[in-house]
Coordinates of C-alpha atoms in Angstrom, one line a residue:
M15 CA -32.4 -17.2 8.2
T16 CA -36.1 -16.4 8.0
T17 CA -37.9 -14.9 10.9
D18 CA -41.4 -15.8 9.7
P19 CA -42.9 -17.8 12.7
R20 CA -44.7 -20.5 10.6
T21 CA -41.5 -21.1 8.6
V22 CA -39.4 -21.3 11.7
V23 CA -41.7 -24.0 13.3
V24 CA -42.0 -26.0 10.1
R25 CA -38.2 -25.9 9.7
Y26 CA -37.9 -27.1 13.3
V27 CA -40.3 -30.0 12.9
E28 CA -38.6 -31.0 9.7
A29 CA -35.2 -30.9 11.5
V30 CA -36.6 -33.3 14.1
R31 CA -38.0 -35.6 11.4
D32 CA -34.6 -35.5 9.6
G33 CA -32.5 -35.9 12.7
D34 CA -30.7 -32.6 12.0
A35 CA -29.3 -31.8 15.5
D36 CA -27.7 -28.5 14.6
A37 CA -31.0 -27.2 13.1
I38 CA -32.9 -28.4 16.1
Y39 CA -30.5 -26.6 18.5
E40 CA -30.5 -23.4 16.4
S41 CA -34.3 -23.3 16.3
F42 CA -34.5 -22.3 19.9
A43 CA -33.7 -19.0 21.7
E44 CA -31.2 -19.5 24.4
D45 CA -33.8 -18.8 27.1
A46 CA -36.7 -20.7 25.5
T47 CA -39.2 -22.8 27.6
W48 CA -41.0 -26.0 26.7
H49 CA -44.0 -26.9 28.9
Y50 CA -45.0 -30.6 28.8
P51 CA -48.1 -30.8 31.0
G52 CA -49.1 -33.9 33.0
D53 CA -47.6 -36.1 35.7
L54 CA -45.0 -38.0 33.6
P55 CA -41.3 -38.1 34.4
I56 CA -40.9 -35.5 31.6
S57 CA -43.8 -33.3 32.7
K58 CA -42.6 -29.9 33.7
V59 CA -41.5 -26.6 32.2
W60 CA -38.1 -27.2 30.6
R61 CA -36.1 -23.9 30.8
G62 CA -33.3 -23.0 28.4
R63 CA -32.2 -24.3 25.0
D64 CA -29.7 -26.7 26.5
A65 CA -32.3 -28.3 28.8
I66 CA -34.9 -28.5 26.0
V67 CA -32.6 -30.0 23.4
G68 CA -30.2 -32.0 25.6
D69 CA -32.4 -33.2 28.4
F70 CA -36.0 -33.2 27.2
L71 CA -35.7 -34.0 23.5
G72 CA -32.5 -35.9 23.9
G73 CA -33.8 -37.8 26.8
M74 CA -36.5 -39.4 24.6
G75 CA -33.9 -41.1 22.3
P76 CA -32.9 -43.9 24.7
L77 CA -36.6 -44.9 25.0
L78 CA -36.9 -45.5 21.2
V79 CA -35.4 -48.1 18.9
P80 CA -32.8 -46.2 16.8
G81 CA -34.0 -45.5 13.3
T82 CA -37.7 -46.2 13.9
M83 CA -38.9 -42.7 14.6
K84 CA -41.2 -41.3 12.0
I85 CA -42.6 -37.7 12.3
E86 CA -45.1 -36.2 10.0
L87 CA -46.3 -32.6 10.2
T88 CA -50.0 -32.7 9.5
G89 CA -50.9 -29.0 9.8
T90 CA -50.1 -25.5 11.1
I91 CA -52.1 -22.4 11.9
A92 CA -50.2 -19.2 12.4
E93 CA -51.3 -15.8 13.8
G94 CA -48.7 -13.2 14.6
D95 CA -45.8 -14.7 16.6
R96 CA -47.8 -17.8 17.5
V97 CA -48.0 -21.0 15.6
V98 CA -50.0 -24.1 16.3
A99 CA -48.5 -27.2 14.8
E100 CA -50.0 -30.7 14.7
W101 CA -47.8 -33.8 14.0
T102 CA -47.7 -37.5 14.4
S103 CA -44.9 -39.4 16.0
K104 CA -44.4 -43.1 15.5
A105 CA -41.6 -45.4 16.7
Q106 CA -40.8 -48.7 18.2
T107 CA -39.9 -48.5 21.9
V108 CA -37.1 -50.3 23.7
Y109 CA -39.8 -52.0 25.8
G110 CA -41.0 -53.9 22.7
G111 CA -44.1 -51.8 22.0
T112 CA -45.1 -49.1 19.6
Y113 CA -45.3 -45.4 20.3
D114 CA -47.9 -43.8 18.0
N115 CA -49.1 -40.4 19.1
R116 CA -50.8 -37.3 17.6
C117 CA -49.4 -34.1 19.2
I118 CA -50.1 -30.4 19.1
G119 CA -47.6 -27.7 20.1
V120 CA -48.4 -24.0 20.6
Y121 CA -45.1 -22.3 19.6
T122 CA -44.1 -18.6 20.2
V123 CA -41.4 -17.3 17.9
H124 CA -39.4 -14.1 18.2
D125 CA -36.6 -12.9 15.9
G126 CA -36.5 -16.2 14.1
R127 CA -36.2 -18.5 17.1
I128 CA -38.7 -20.5 19.2
T129 CA -39.1 -18.8 22.6
S130 CA -41.8 -21.1 24.1
V131 CA -43.7 -24.2 23.4
V132 CA -46.7 -25.8 25.2
E133 CA -47.1 -29.4 23.9
Y134 CA -50.3 -31.4 24.2
A135 CA -50.4 -35.2 23.6
D136 CA -52.1 -38.3 24.8
T137 CA -50.1 -38.6 28.0
R138 CA -51.8 -41.9 29.0
H139 CA -50.3 -43.4 25.8
V140 CA -46.9 -41.7 26.5
A141 CA -46.9 -43.3 29.9
A142 CA -47.9 -46.8 28.7
A143 CA -45.5 -46.8 25.7
L144 CA -42.5 -44.9 27.1
F145 CA -42.7 -45.1 30.9
P146 CA -44.3 -48.5 31.5
G147 CA -43.4 -48.4 35.2
H148 CA -44.9 -45.0 35.8
A149 CA -48.1 -45.2 37.9
D150 CA -51.1 -43.2 36.7
P151 CA -52.7 -41.8 39.9
G152 CA -55.9 -41.2 37.9
V153 CA -56.4 -44.9 37.2
A154 CA -57.6 -47.4 39.8
V155 CA -55.5 -50.5 39.8

């Protein structure tokens, strides 16, 4: 197993793209964190590999039509143990719409495992596509 941070992150994103659950799980340190900013139902700091993989990432599956998710890694920048990755995610939602987002994650890697992630995405689009009943307090209705 390689410990090069960029390679670790690329392998992780490719595992998500390919649906390789074992590789996804093994990509994270046991005490990893994933911060998803905003005010969505998924917005918080997810703590621990099991919560990240099982609850956060796994919790997105029921919102998407099986077999429609397409992920493309569009670029990475690495410096030391930090890697910035940009990717696109596209899928059909169970609500009849389309999820089509461009995301950036700032990953920290130690000893060949992801120890932290801060993800940035268009949270307004996430709310509209994946959480249609979620009120956006920043938008007057």
